[in-house]
XYZ file of C-alpha atoms in Angstrom:
397
model
C -9.394 -0.899 -49.490
C -9.522 -4.496 -49.458
C -5.367 -5.044 -50.531
C -5.267 -2.445 -47.249
C -6.690 -4.274 -44.983
C -4.872 -7.571 -46.303
C -1.917 -6.505 -45.803
C -2.148 -5.257 -42.692
C -3.648 -8.412 -41.811
C -0.112 -10.674 -42.561
C 2.069 -6.808 -41.768
C 0.272 -8.365 -37.742
C 0.848 -11.553 -38.481
C 4.766 -10.941 -39.305
C 5.260 -9.868 -35.680
C 8.166 -11.708 -34.522
C 9.664 -8.948 -31.752
C 6.124 -8.181 -30.643
C 4.582 -11.812 -31.379
C 2.572 -12.475 -28.312
C 0.592 -9.156 -29.053
C -0.754 -11.302 -31.879
C -2.459 -13.737 -29.291
C -4.284 -10.935 -27.475
C -7.687 -11.954 -27.891
C -9.048 -8.294 -29.469
C -6.234 -8.854 -31.895
C -7.117 -12.612 -32.462
C -10.815 -10.744 -33.168
C -9.472 -8.456 -35.456
C -8.003 -10.830 -37.957
C -10.193 -13.314 -37.813
C -12.473 -10.325 -39.006
C -10.509 -9.944 -41.918
C -10.086 -13.566 -42.560
C -14.044 -13.098 -42.611
C -14.050 -10.432 -45.147
C -11.438 -12.104 -47.209
C -13.561 -14.586 -47.288
C -16.714 -13.199 -48.572
C -18.129 -14.269 -45.101
C -20.680 -11.075 -44.028
C -21.931 -12.726 -40.961
C -19.052 -14.256 -39.473
C -16.888 -10.898 -40.441
C -19.904 -9.047 -38.029
C -19.262 -11.918 -35.445
C -15.496 -11.102 -35.158
C -15.903 -7.739 -35.614
C -17.845 -7.907 -32.120
C -15.719 -10.115 -30.682
C -12.897 -7.794 -30.903
C -15.075 -4.640 -29.714
C -16.087 -6.349 -26.670
C -12.484 -7.154 -25.778
C -11.701 -3.481 -26.661
C -14.278 -2.307 -24.454
C -13.556 -4.773 -21.334
C -10.488 -1.839 -20.994
C -11.380 0.696 -23.207
C -13.363 2.563 -26.164
C -10.098 3.905 -26.821
C -8.411 0.937 -29.713
C -4.743 3.658 -29.709
C -4.853 3.418 -25.988
C -5.655 -0.342 -26.022
C -3.128 -0.782 -28.338
C -0.631 1.270 -26.394
C -0.920 -0.276 -23.632
C -0.174 -4.124 -25.275
C 2.957 -2.685 -26.028
C 4.343 -0.812 -22.914
C 3.130 -4.168 -20.912
C 4.875 -6.411 -22.958
C 7.992 -8.284 -21.279
C 9.339 -9.505 -24.858
C 12.954 -10.267 -25.352
C 14.092 -7.154 -26.859
C 12.427 -5.542 -23.313
C 14.002 -8.258 -21.446
C 17.585 -8.772 -22.607
C 17.788 -4.343 -23.220
C 17.001 -4.598 -19.305
C 19.345 -6.734 -18.789
C 22.084 -4.298 -20.409
C 22.602 -7.147 -23.334
C 24.028 -6.186 -27.033
C 21.083 -5.964 -29.985
C 21.884 -7.088 -32.989
C 20.964 -4.680 -36.098
C 18.179 -7.080 -37.783
C 16.645 -6.994 -34.142
C 17.057 -3.724 -33.808
C 15.425 -3.162 -37.526
C 12.625 -5.440 -36.621
C 11.430 -3.748 -34.124
C 11.527 -1.079 -35.141
C 9.361 -1.452 -38.371
C 7.131 -3.413 -36.061
C 6.308 -0.375 -34.260
C 4.647 1.890 -37.901
C 2.565 -1.373 -37.690
C 0.852 -1.231 -34.655
C 0.894 2.279 -34.960
C -0.485 2.187 -37.944
C -3.288 -0.667 -36.250
C -3.739 2.031 -33.242
C -5.142 4.976 -35.493
C -7.404 2.659 -37.259
C -10.826 4.415 -37.546
C -13.794 2.262 -37.048
C -15.311 3.491 -40.002
C -12.919 2.547 -42.369
C -13.277 -1.084 -41.111
C -17.220 -0.638 -40.820
C -17.217 -0.084 -44.969
C -14.706 -2.322 -45.394
C -17.439 -5.224 -43.640
C -20.074 -3.823 -46.117
C -22.468 -4.496 -43.375
C -25.957 -2.004 -43.931
C -26.691 -3.088 -39.675
C -25.561 -1.159 -36.752
C -22.032 -1.541 -35.562
C -20.463 -0.216 -32.059
C -17.555 2.257 -32.496
C -14.423 3.073 -30.643
C -12.141 5.968 -30.403
C -8.022 6.818 -32.067
C -5.730 9.638 -30.984
C -1.917 10.464 -32.770
C 0.929 8.738 -30.356
C 4.245 8.270 -30.862
C 4.138 4.671 -29.937
C 8.113 4.715 -31.410
C 8.965 7.746 -28.691
C 6.700 5.796 -25.688
C 8.306 2.814 -26.371
C 11.732 4.074 -25.764
C 11.060 6.363 -23.033
C 9.415 2.684 -21.308
C 13.149 1.434 -22.367
C 14.469 4.523 -20.748
C 13.188 4.254 -17.356
C 12.990 0.828 -16.562
C 14.311 0.260 -14.238
C 11.998 2.766 -11.771
C 8.721 1.440 -13.934
C 9.970 -1.658 -14.877
C 8.203 -4.549 -17.463
C 4.919 -6.726 -17.799
C 3.647 -7.374 -14.385
C 5.871 -5.556 -12.779
C 5.273 -2.381 -14.550
C 1.617 -2.178 -13.517
C 1.748 -3.873 -10.148
C 4.340 -3.062 -6.677
C 2.883 -6.171 -4.702
C 3.200 -9.865 -5.150
C 2.992 -13.185 -3.939
C 4.911 -16.899 -4.762
C 2.267 -18.951 -5.611
C 2.639 -22.641 -6.772
C 6.464 -21.409 -7.380
C 5.412 -18.578 -9.552
C 5.356 -14.968 -8.896
C 1.482 -13.597 -8.706
C 1.009 -10.242 -8.966
C -1.760 -8.953 -5.663
C -4.410 -6.608 -7.484
C -5.435 -5.250 -4.222
C -2.937 -5.664 -1.325
C -4.009 -4.586 2.379
C -1.645 -2.180 3.151
C -1.353 1.595 5.288
C 0.463 4.553 4.354
C 2.887 5.517 5.988
C 1.429 8.476 7.165
C -1.792 6.612 9.109
C 1.129 4.824 11.423
C 1.807 6.857 14.238
C 4.365 5.827 16.852
C 7.495 3.529 16.840
C 9.035 6.766 14.681
C 12.443 6.052 16.012
C 11.887 2.021 13.963
C 10.183 3.445 11.206
C 13.282 5.939 10.489
C 15.577 2.758 10.531
C 13.405 0.749 8.278
C 12.905 4.032 6.114
C 16.517 4.513 6.018
C 18.091 0.967 5.028
C 15.153 0.579 2.104
C 15.654 3.618 0.333
C 19.574 3.070 -0.189
C 17.999 -0.083 -1.237
C 15.645 1.747 -4.066
C 18.774 3.815 -4.724
C 20.869 1.058 -4.681
C 23.590 2.421 -2.843
C 23.220 -1.049 -0.748
C 21.067 -2.027 1.966
C 21.247 -4.869 5.128
C 18.158 -7.872 5.014
C 16.417 -6.974 7.703
C 14.714 -8.559 10.377
C 11.535 -6.680 12.708
C 11.618 -8.650 15.811
C 8.353 -7.482 18.574
C 5.635 -8.293 20.233
C 2.350 -9.182 18.239
C 0.229 -6.150 16.641
C 2.772 -3.153 17.064
C 3.027 -2.878 13.674
C 6.150 -4.646 12.141
C 4.532 -6.293 8.838
C 2.428 -2.578 8.263
C 5.861 -1.078 8.314
C 7.731 -2.952 6.160
C 4.857 -3.078 3.419
C 3.424 0.820 3.672
C 7.968 1.919 2.964
C 7.725 -0.734 0.560
C 4.458 1.285 -1.315
C 5.842 4.417 -0.886
C 9.021 3.394 -2.456
C 7.290 1.469 -5.291
C 7.672 4.549 -7.757
C 11.537 4.810 -7.100
C 11.461 0.882 -8.853
C 10.623 -1.348 -5.329
C 8.522 -3.855 -5.603
C 8.057 -6.421 -2.688
C 7.118 -9.981 -3.065
C 5.768 -12.396 -0.377
C 7.191 -15.295 0.599
C 5.297 -18.289 3.026
C 7.550 -19.704 5.683
C 7.394 -23.172 3.526
C 8.581 -21.889 0.735
C 11.884 -21.045 1.574
C 13.332 -23.083 -0.178
C 12.150 -21.889 -3.176
C 14.278 -18.428 -2.585
C 17.256 -19.468 -4.690
C 15.226 -20.059 -8.060
C 13.645 -16.746 -6.695
C 16.974 -15.250 -6.443
C 17.409 -15.959 -10.444
C 14.735 -15.596 -11.615
C 15.078 -11.990 -10.659
C 18.688 -11.543 -10.823
C 18.283 -9.591 -14.269
C 15.221 -7.444 -13.504
C 15.754 -4.044 -13.461
C 13.684 -3.423 -10.403
C 14.598 -3.712 -6.674
C 12.631 -6.548 -4.607
C 11.940 -7.104 -0.879
C 11.596 -10.711 -0.178
C 8.774 -10.690 2.482
C 8.321 -13.361 5.055
C 5.876 -12.706 7.609
C 5.527 -14.013 11.228
C 8.777 -16.532 11.179
C 8.672 -19.095 13.829
C 10.838 -22.730 13.293
C 10.861 -25.423 14.711
C 13.657 -28.371 15.379
C 15.249 -30.422 12.506
C 13.277 -27.248 10.096
C 15.134 -27.982 6.413
C 13.659 -24.070 5.994
C 15.714 -23.059 8.327
C 19.004 -24.290 6.504
C 17.434 -23.255 3.326
C 17.414 -19.207 4.431
C 20.426 -19.716 6.498
C 22.383 -20.357 3.551
C 20.534 -17.531 1.588
C 21.978 -14.998 4.143
C 25.095 -15.936 5.018
C 25.651 -15.654 0.711
C 25.966 -19.015 -0.218
C 25.804 -19.897 -4.410
C 22.323 -18.451 -4.344
C 22.676 -16.413 -1.766
C 20.721 -12.713 -2.221
C 21.623 -10.370 -5.612
C 22.026 -6.633 -5.720
C 18.194 -6.159 -6.313
C 17.131 -8.200 -3.842
C 16.431 -8.260 0.527
C 15.212 -10.282 2.845
C 12.986 -8.615 5.255
C 11.154 -10.710 8.104
C 8.829 -10.150 10.771
C 8.453 -12.733 14.135
C 8.047 -12.472 17.295
C 10.821 -14.915 18.465
C 14.478 -13.087 18.961
C 16.106 -16.054 17.780
C 13.316 -17.654 15.267
C 13.578 -21.080 16.846
C 10.667 -22.642 18.714
C 12.725 -23.424 21.826
C 11.854 -25.907 24.868
C 13.722 -27.137 28.182
C 14.450 -30.372 26.372
C 15.771 -28.754 23.646
C 18.256 -27.102 26.470
C 18.644 -30.499 28.093
C 19.015 -32.365 24.933
C 20.964 -35.702 24.840
C 23.689 -34.439 21.669
C 27.753 -34.576 22.348
C 28.276 -30.909 21.534
C 24.543 -29.504 23.058
C 26.322 -26.009 22.908
C 27.419 -26.143 19.452
C 23.636 -27.107 18.218
C 22.205 -24.236 20.620
C 24.713 -22.323 18.579
C 23.395 -23.128 15.065
C 20.032 -22.615 16.324
C 20.682 -18.748 17.478
C 22.534 -17.805 14.666
C 19.881 -17.314 12.074
C 18.877 -14.563 13.626
C 22.813 -13.171 13.797
C 22.687 -13.345 9.784
C 20.363 -10.531 9.623
C 22.242 -7.005 8.393
C 19.702 -5.268 10.913
C 16.984 -5.733 13.797
C 14.996 -3.728 14.964
C 13.071 -4.020 18.218
C 9.434 -3.392 18.062
C 8.194 -3.271 21.641
C 4.166 -2.848 23.383
C 4.166 0.790 23.771
C 4.012 1.727 27.500
C 0.964 3.773 28.844
C 1.594 7.154 27.502
C 2.823 5.889 23.813
C -0.543 4.141 23.191
C -2.541 6.754 24.577
C -0.889 8.878 21.931
C -1.430 6.665 18.937
C -4.879 6.083 20.221
C -4.860 10.387 20.019
C -3.987 10.525 16.558
C -6.032 7.590 14.762
C -8.937 9.527 16.901
C -7.828 12.565 14.957
C -6.935 10.831 11.325
C -10.583 8.974 11.906
C -12.775 12.522 12.849
C -12.654 10.781 16.207
C -14.529 13.873 18.560
C -14.652 12.761 22.229
C -13.910 13.722 25.523
C -10.062 13.556 26.037
C -10.393 11.877 29.125
C -13.259 9.685 28.451
C -11.045 8.461 25.193
C -7.844 7.320 27.168
C -10.127 5.489 30.191
C -12.862 3.597 26.869
C -9.159 2.946 25.485
C -7.445 1.554 28.275
C -10.730 -0.693 29.494
C -10.299 -1.430 25.729
C -6.403 -2.529 25.769
C -7.444 -4.910 29.327
C -9.719 -6.649 27.272
C -7.679 -6.951 24.289
C -4.401 -8.095 26.129
C -2.869 -5.582 26.443
C -1.360 -2.077 24.388
C -0.233 -1.941 20.459
C -1.125 0.015 18.178
C -3.254 -3.005 16.640
C -5.131 -2.745 19.560
C -5.853 1.832 19.252
C -6.635 1.238 15.325
C -9.587 -1.111 16.526
C -10.823 0.276 19.536
C -10.875 3.593 17.026
C -12.289 1.689 14.067
C -14.765 0.557 16.697
C -15.756 4.249 17.897
C -15.923 5.145 14.119
C -18.946 2.757 13.512
C -20.629 3.311 16.988
C -19.757 0.433 18.390
């Protein structure tokens, strides 16, 4: 038994393709436990055993599922290079297959065997195991990687840019498509463009322009969420991060998934370096959008730039050229979809649909009267106003 566990410990230490798994806290606890037993330090072995199981229990009571998840979420060089269509040397293929057998052996290890090896008479917590074919699961993952992704992209669909790094959003705030009412024509344009992009059939960068509260951002997030199973991911980029887009494009270029870079509430003032950065990206400069990236932006300004009368008078010799430059950014988007505030009939229809969705029962005439009064208090009719009104009714306010 001692020889078997010593061999297993050495095999774990020999991991190369899956070398990052060695550094997992649970796996580290497991190998530390094996060393303690080898050194005849039972107290240390018990402590490391308990640390190993504690880490395991944070995720699952199944050692098999824990190891399987580690393998399938490991974004090692083999996964990345395979996703990029690169050739793998024979030696690397052999190493990968051998390491999967090691990890499958570890995933099948029964708690009773380890407890017997430690030789402690007291209680030690247990775990479960089950039969799996880790090599089959791994190769199945590679064959579907353009749809499922790898690493954090396999686990999450929404991301944001933070300090130059792509960070997952564990609990994104979005509505489902069937929770959006009104703007069917506008939403259909966005769905068709994004679906074409997700299928790899080409798509346009898109600007959603219109009044506040009309559902521009909600529509983008809902459409992207609905297409996440098809391999689409969304990354939110703030206006002051636009200069980082070229670096972001390079990082995403070899990724098999497709990405929407989402810029919400976009507008610029004069002499804004971010204006030039975005314009260069949209017009296809050296670091323009790749085949797997599109840019979707929302704005309440048609030309994206805050203008004053002084801007129109100006003191430049070629004022018209400057104004054309200012207005040209919005033209760089292949599609512009306009979201106007709904008229009374459209607004009340949205209210009626939301009331049915939320289970609010009220005489229609009274519902409409109160909805109109609420819109007056909230600066006009919009889907956001309608939703806020129905939510207040739902809680009895």
